[in-house]
mmCIF file of C-alpha atoms in Angstrom:
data_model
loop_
_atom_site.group_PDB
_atom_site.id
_atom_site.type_symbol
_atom_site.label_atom_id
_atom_site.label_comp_id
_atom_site.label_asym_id
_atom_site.label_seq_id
_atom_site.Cartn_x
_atom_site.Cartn_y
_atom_site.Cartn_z
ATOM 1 C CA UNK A 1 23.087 34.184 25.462
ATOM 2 C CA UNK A 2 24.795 30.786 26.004
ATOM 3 C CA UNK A 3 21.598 29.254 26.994
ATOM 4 C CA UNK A 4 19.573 30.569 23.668
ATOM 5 C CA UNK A 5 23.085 29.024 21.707
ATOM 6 C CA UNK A 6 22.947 25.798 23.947
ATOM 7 C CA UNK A 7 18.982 25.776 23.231
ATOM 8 C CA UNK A 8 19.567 25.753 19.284
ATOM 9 C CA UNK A 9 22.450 23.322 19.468
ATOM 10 C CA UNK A 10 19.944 21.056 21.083
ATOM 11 C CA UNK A 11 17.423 21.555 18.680
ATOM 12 C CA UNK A 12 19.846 21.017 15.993
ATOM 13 C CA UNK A 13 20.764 17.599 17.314
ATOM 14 C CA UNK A 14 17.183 16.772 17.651
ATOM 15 C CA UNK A 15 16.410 17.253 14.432
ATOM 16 C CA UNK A 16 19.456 15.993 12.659
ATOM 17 C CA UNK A 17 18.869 12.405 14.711
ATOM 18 C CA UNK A 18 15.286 12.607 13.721
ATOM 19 C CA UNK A 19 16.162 12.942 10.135
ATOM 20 C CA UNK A 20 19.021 10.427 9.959
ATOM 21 C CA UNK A 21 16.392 7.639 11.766
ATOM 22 C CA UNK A 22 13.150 8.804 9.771
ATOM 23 C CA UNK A 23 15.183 8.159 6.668
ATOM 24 C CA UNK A 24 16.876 4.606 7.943
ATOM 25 C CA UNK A 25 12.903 3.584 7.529
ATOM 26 C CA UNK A 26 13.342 3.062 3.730
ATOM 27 C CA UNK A 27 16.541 0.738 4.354
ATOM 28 C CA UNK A 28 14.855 -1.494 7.090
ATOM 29 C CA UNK A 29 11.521 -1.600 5.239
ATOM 30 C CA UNK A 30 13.923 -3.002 2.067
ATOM 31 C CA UNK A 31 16.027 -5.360 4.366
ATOM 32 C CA UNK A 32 12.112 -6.842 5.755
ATOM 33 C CA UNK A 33 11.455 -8.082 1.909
ATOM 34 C CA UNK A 34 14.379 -9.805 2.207
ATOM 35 C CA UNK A 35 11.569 -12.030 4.460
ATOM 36 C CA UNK A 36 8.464 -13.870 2.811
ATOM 37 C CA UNK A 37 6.314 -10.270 3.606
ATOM 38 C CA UNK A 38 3.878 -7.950 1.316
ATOM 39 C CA UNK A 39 3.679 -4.604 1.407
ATOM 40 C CA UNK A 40 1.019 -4.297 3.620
ATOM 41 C CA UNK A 41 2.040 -6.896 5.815
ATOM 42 C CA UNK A 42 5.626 -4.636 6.876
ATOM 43 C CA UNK A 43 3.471 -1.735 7.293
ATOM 44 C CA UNK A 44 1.191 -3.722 9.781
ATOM 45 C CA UNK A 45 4.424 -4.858 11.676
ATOM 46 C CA UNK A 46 5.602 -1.268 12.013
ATOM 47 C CA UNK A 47 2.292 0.568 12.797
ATOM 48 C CA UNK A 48 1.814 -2.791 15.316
ATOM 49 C CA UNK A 49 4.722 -2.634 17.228
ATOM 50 C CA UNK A 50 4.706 1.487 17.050
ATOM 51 C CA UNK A 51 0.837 1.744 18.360
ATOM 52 C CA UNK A 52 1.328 2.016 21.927
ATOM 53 C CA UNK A 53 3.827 4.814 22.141
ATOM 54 C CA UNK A 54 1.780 6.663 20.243
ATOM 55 C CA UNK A 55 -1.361 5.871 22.199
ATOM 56 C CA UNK A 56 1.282 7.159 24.970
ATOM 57 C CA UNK A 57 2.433 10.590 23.376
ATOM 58 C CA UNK A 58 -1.338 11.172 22.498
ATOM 59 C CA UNK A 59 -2.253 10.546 26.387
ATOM 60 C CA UNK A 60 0.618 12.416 27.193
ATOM 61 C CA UNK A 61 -0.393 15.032 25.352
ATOM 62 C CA UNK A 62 -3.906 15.639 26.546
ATOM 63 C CA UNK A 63 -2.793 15.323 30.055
ATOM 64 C CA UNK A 64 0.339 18.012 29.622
ATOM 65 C CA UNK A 65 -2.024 20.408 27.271
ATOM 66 C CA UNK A 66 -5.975 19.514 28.515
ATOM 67 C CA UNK A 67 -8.433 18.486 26.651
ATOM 68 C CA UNK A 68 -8.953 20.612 23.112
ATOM 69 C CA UNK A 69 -12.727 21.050 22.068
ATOM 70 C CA UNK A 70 -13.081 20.137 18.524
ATOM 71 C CA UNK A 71 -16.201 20.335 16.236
ATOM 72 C CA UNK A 72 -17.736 17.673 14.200
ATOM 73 C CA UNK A 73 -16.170 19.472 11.233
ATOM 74 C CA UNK A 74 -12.701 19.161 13.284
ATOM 75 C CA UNK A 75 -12.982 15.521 13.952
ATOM 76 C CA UNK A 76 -13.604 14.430 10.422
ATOM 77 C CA UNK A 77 -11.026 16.606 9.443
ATOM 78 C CA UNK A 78 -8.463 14.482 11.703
ATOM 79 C CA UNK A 79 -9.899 11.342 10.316
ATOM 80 C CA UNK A 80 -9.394 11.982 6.711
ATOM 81 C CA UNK A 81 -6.678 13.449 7.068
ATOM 82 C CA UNK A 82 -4.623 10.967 9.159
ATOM 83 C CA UNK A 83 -6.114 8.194 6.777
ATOM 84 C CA UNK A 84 -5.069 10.897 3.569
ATOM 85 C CA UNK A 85 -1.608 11.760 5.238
ATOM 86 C CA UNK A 86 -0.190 8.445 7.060
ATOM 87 C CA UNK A 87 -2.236 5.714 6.080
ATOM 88 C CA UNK A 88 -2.231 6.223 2.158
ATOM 89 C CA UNK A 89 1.226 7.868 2.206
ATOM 90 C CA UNK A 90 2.633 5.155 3.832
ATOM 91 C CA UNK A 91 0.418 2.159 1.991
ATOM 92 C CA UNK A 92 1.965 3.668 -1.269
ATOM 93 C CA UNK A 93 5.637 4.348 0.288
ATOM 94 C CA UNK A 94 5.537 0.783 0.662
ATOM 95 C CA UNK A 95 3.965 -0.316 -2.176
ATOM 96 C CA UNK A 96 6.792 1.339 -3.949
ATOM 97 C CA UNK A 97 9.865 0.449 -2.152
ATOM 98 C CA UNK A 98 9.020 -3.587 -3.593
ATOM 99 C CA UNK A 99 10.208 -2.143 -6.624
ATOM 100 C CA UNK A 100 12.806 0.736 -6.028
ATOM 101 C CA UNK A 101 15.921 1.295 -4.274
ATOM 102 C CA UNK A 102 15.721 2.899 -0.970
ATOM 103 C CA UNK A 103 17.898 5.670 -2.377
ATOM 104 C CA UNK A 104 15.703 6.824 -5.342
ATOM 105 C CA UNK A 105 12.240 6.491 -2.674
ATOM 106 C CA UNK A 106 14.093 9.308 0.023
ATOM 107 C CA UNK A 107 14.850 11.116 -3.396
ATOM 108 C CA UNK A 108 11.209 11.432 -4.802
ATOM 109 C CA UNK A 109 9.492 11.897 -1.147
ATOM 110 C CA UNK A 110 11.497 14.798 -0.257
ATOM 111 C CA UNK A 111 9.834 16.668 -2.996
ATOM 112 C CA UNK A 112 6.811 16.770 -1.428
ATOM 113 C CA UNK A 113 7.244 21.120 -0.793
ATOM 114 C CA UNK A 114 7.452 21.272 -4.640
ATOM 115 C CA UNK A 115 4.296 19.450 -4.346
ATOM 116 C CA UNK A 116 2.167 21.390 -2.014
ATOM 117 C CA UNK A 117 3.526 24.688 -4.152
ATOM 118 C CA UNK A 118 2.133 23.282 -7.660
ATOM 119 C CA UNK A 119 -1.482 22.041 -6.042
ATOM 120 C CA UNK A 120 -1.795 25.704 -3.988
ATOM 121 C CA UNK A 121 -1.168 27.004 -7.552
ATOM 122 C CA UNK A 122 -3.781 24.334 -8.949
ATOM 123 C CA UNK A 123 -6.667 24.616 -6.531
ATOM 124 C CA UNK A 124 -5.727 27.716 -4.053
ATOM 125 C CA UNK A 125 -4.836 29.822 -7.322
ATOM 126 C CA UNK A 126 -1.557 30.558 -5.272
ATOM 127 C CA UNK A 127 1.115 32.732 -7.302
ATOM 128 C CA UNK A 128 4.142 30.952 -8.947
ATOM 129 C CA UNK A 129 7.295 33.355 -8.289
ATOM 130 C CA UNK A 130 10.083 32.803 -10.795
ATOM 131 C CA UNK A 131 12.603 31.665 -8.132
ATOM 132 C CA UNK A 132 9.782 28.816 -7.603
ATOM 133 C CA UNK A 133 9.493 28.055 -11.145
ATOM 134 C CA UNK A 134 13.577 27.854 -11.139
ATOM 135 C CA UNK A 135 13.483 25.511 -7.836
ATOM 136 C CA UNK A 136 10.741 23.244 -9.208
ATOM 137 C CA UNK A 137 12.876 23.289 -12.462
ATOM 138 C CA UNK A 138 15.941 22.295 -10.798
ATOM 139 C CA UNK A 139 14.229 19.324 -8.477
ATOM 140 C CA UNK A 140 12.626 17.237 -11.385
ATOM 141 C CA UNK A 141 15.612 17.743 -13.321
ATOM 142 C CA UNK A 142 17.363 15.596 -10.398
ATOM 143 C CA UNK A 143 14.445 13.296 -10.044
ATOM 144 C CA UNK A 144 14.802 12.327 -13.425
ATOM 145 C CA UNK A 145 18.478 11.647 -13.579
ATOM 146 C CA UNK A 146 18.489 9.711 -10.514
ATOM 147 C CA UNK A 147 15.186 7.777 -12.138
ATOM 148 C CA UNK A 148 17.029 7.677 -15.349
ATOM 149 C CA UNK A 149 20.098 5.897 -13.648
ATOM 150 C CA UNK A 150 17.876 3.459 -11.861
ATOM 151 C CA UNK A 151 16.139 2.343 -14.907
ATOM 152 C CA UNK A 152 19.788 1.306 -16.234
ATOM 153 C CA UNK A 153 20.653 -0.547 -13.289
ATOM 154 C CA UNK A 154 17.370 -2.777 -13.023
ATOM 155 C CA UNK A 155 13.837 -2.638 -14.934
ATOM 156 C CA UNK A 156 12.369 -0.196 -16.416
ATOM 157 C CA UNK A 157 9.130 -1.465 -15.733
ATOM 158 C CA UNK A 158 8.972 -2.123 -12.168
ATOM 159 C CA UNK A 159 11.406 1.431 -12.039
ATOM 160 C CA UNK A 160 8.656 2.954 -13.390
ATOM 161 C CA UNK A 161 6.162 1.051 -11.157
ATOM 162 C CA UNK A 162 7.857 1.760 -7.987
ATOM 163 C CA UNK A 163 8.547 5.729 -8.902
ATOM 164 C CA UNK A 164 4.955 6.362 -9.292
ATOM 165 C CA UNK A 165 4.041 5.049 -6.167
ATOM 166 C CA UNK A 166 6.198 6.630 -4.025
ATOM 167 C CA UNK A 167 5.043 9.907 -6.510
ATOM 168 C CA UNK A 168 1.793 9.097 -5.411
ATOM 169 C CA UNK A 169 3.140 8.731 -1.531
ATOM 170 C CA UNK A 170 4.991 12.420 -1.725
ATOM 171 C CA UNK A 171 1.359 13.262 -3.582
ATOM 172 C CA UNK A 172 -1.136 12.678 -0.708
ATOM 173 C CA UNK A 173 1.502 13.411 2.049
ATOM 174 C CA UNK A 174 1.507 17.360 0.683
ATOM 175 C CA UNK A 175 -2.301 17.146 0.672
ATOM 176 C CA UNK A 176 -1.964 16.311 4.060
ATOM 177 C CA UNK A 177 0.099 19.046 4.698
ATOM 178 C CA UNK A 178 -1.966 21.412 3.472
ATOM 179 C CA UNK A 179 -5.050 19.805 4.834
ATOM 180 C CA UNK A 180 -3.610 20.031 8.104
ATOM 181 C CA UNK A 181 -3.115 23.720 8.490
ATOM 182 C CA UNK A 182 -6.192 24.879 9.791
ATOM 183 C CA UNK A 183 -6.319 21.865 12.726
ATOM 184 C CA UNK A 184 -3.130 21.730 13.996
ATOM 185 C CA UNK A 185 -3.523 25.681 15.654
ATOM 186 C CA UNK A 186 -6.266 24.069 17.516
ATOM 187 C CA UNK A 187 -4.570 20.604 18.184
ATOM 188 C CA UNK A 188 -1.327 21.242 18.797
ATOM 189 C CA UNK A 189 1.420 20.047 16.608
ATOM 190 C CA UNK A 190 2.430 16.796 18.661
ATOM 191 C CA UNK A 191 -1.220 16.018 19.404
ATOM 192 C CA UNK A 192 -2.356 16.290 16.060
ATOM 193 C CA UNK A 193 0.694 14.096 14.738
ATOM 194 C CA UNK A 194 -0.242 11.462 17.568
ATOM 195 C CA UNK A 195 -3.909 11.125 16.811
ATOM 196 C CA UNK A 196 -3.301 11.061 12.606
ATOM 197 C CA UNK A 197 -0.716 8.277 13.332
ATOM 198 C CA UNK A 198 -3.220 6.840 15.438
ATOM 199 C CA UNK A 199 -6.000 6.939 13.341
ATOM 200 C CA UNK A 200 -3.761 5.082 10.191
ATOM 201 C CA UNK A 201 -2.528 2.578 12.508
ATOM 202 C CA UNK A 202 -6.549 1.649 12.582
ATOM 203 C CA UNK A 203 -6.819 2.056 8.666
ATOM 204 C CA UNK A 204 -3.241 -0.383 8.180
ATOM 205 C CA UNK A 205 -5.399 -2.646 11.151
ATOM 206 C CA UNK A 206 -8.719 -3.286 9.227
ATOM 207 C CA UNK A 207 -6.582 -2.903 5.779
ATOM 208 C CA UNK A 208 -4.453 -6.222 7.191
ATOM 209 C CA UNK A 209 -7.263 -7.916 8.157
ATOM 210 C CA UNK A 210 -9.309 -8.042 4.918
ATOM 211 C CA UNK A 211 -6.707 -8.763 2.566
ATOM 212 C CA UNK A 212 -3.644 -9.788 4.184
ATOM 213 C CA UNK A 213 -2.578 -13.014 4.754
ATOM 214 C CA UNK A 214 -2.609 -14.503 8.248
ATOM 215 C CA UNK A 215 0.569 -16.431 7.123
ATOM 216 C CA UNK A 216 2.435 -13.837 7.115
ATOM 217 C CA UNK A 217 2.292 -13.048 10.972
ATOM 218 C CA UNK A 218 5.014 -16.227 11.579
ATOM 219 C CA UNK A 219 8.305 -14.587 11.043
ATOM 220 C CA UNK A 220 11.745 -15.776 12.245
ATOM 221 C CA UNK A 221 12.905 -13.547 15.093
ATOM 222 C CA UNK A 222 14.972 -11.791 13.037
ATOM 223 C CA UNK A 223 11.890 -10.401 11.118
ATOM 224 C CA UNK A 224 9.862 -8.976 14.099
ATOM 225 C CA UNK A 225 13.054 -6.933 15.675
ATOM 226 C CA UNK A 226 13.757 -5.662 12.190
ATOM 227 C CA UNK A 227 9.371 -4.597 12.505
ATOM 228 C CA UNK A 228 10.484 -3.498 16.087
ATOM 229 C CA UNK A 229 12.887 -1.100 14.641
ATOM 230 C CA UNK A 230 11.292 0.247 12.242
ATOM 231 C CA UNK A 231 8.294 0.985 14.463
ATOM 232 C CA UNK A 232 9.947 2.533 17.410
ATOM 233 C CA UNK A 233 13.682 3.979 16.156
ATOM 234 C CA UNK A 234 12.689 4.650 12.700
ATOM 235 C CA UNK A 235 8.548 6.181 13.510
ATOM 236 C CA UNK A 236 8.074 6.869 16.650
ATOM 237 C CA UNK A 237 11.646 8.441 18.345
ATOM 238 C CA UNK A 238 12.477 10.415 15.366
ATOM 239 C CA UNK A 239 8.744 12.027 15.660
ATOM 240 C CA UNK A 240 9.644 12.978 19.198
ATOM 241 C CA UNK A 241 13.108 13.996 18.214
ATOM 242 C CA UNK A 242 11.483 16.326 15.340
ATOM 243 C CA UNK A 243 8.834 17.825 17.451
ATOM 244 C CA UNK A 244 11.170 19.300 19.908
ATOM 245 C CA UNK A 245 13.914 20.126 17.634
ATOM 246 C CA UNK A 246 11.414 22.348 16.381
ATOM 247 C CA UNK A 247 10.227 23.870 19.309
ATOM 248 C CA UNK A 248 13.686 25.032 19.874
ATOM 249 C CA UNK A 249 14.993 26.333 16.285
ATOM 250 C CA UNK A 250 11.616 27.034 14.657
ATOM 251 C CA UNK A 251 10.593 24.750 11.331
ATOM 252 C CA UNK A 252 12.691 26.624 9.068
ATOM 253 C CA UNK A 253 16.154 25.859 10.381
ATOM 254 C CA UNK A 254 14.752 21.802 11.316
ATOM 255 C CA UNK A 255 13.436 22.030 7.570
ATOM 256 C CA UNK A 256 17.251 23.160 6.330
ATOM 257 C CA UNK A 257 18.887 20.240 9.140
ATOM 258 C CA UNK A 258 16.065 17.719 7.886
ATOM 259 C CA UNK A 259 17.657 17.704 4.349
ATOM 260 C CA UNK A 260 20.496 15.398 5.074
ATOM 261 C CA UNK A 261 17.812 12.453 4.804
ATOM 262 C CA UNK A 262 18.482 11.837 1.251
ATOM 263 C CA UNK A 263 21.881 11.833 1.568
ATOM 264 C CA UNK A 264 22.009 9.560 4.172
ATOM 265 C CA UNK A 265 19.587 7.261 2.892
ATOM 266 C CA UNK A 266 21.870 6.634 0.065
ATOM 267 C CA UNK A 267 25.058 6.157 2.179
ATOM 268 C CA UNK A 268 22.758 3.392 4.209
ATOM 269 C CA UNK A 269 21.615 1.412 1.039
ATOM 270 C CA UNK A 270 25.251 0.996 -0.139
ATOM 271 C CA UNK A 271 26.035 -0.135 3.407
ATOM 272 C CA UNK A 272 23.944 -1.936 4.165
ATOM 273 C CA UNK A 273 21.615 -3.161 0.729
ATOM 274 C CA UNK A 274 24.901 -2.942 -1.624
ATOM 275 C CA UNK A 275 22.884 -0.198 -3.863
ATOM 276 C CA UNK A 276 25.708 1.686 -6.125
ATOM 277 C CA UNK A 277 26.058 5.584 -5.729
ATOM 278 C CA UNK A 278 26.795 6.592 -8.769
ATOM 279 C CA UNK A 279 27.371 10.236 -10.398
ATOM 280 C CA UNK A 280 24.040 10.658 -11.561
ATOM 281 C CA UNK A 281 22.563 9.367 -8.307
ATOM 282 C CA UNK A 282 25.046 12.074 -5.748
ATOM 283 C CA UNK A 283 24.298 15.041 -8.829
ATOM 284 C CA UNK A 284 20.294 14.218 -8.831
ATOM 285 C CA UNK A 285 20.472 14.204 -5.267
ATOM 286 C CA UNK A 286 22.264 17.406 -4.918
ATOM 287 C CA UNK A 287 19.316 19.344 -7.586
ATOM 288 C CA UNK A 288 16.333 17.762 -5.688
ATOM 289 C CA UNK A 289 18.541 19.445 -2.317
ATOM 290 C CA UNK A 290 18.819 22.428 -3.779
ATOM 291 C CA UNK A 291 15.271 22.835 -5.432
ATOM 292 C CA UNK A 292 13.420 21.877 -2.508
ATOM 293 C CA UNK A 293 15.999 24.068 0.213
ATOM 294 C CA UNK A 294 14.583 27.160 -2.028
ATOM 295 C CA UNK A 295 11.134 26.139 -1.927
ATOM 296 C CA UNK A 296 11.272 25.456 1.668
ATOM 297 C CA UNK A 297 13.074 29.213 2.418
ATOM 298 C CA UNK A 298 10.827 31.024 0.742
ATOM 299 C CA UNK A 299 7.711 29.727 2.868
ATOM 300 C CA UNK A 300 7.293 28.345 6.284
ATOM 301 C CA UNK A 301 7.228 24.124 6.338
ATOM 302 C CA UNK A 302 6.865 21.607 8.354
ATOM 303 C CA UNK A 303 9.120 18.615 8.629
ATOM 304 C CA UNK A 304 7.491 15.605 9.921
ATOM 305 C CA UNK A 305 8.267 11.765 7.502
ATOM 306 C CA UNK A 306 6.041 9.378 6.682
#
């Protein structure tokens, strides 16, 4: 008995460290623009300096699992769907956060569940159950407060700019999601994460190289440990963190734990980006919560952050 409780207090702490570093990523990604860098040049840094560890937890993987016999069909499927799910998500995650404040971006990606419930109702002709319809009321009502206080504080042009981008990010990560289910029974959950991180590393790679500018790659030191950190404590250790939290409290429970990102997210922009937390902001917060907690329990989820 005290070694199942000291097995979910373990996986608890897993997961809540996971979730407090995946969502730091928004706040270091903001405090990199404070450098002359585009959006696809911080997402090069980060998928740079994070490549090799995941080259290592994919090797590490085959070796402690063997070797998993995939079809043609399978393979693809891992392509677009680590190009769909990590590449695009993040391209447009950063895209957006040029123009938003880190607090609003956590807010609007964590709806992703409400997502993957409207397009299974769209295109899998998936039942709507009136709690849903009540959860999916309550987390755009939030969104929209916490968008409509943003657009008072700055413009409501690049607002607007920003929100649909990271819209667009929560967008293809929940295709992702959903395009993932059949592969990641064969794959294995840490395997399949390694080798779609992998494979958008190579998409950011070739992305950089046609249309970013080779300028950009001189950076004061400062720059490149702020890319170091975002690459390693805010992709890569958090992953690792997640995946075994979840071996040891299931993906229900890490999904309930994993929903103090958006909190802290805006607790680390007022540290340390001086972004206000205002009434709407803490009340839109606490809707999107809420909404997405009772999408989330009424289904099984994974919690894994682009």
């Amino acid at each position: 008995m005290r070694e199942n409780t000291s097995t979910e207090w373990k996986g608890v702490t897993l997961v809540l460290m996971g979730a407090l570093l995946f969502s730091a990523k928004a706040v270091i990604v903001k405090l990199t623009y404070r450098y002359e860098i585009s959006a696809i040049g911080s997402l090069f840094f980060r998928m740079l300096f994070a490549f090799p560890f995941l080259v290592w937890i994919a090797w590490k993987a085959e070796k402690e699992e063997g070797k998993t016999i995939l079809t043609k069909k399978d393979v693809i499927q891992v392509i677009l769907m680590g190009v769909v799910g990590y590449y695009l998500a993040s391209l447009f995650d950063f895209l957006g956060l040029k123009y938003i404040s880190a607090g609003l971006e956590r807010i609007i990606l964590f709806i992703y569940p409400t997502l993957v419930v409207i397009l299974s109702f769209l295109f899998l002709k998936k039942k709507i159950h009136l709690r849903e319809v009540f959860s999916l009321v309550l987390t755009y009502t939030g969104v929209f407060l916490a968008y409509g206080q943003d657009v008072q504080l700055g413009s409501a042009k690049e607002v607007s700019l920003g929100a649909f981008f990271i819209l667009l990010s929560a967008l293809t990560y929940a295709i992702y999601l959903m395009g993932s289910g059949s592969i990641i029974p064969k794959l294995g959950a840490k395997k399949y994460t390694a080798w779609a991180l992998i494979i958008s590393s190579f998409a950011v790679f070739i992305h950089y190289a046609i249309f970013g500018s080779y300028k950009e790659l001189i950076q004061p030191f400062s720059f490149y440990a702020l890319a170091f950190v975002m690459g390693t404590v805010n992709t890569v250790i958090p992953a690792i963190f997640v995946s075994e939290g979840i071996k040891r409290v299931g993906s229900k429970t890490a999904a309930i734990v994993g929903s103090v990102g958006p909190m802290s997210t805006l607790f680390l922009a007022y540290w340390l980006l001086d972004e206000p937390i205002t009434i709407l902001h803490s009340v839109g917060t606490l809707f999107v919560l809420t909404g997405v907690f009772w999408i989330s329990a009424a289904k099984k989820s994974k919690e894994v952050s682009v």
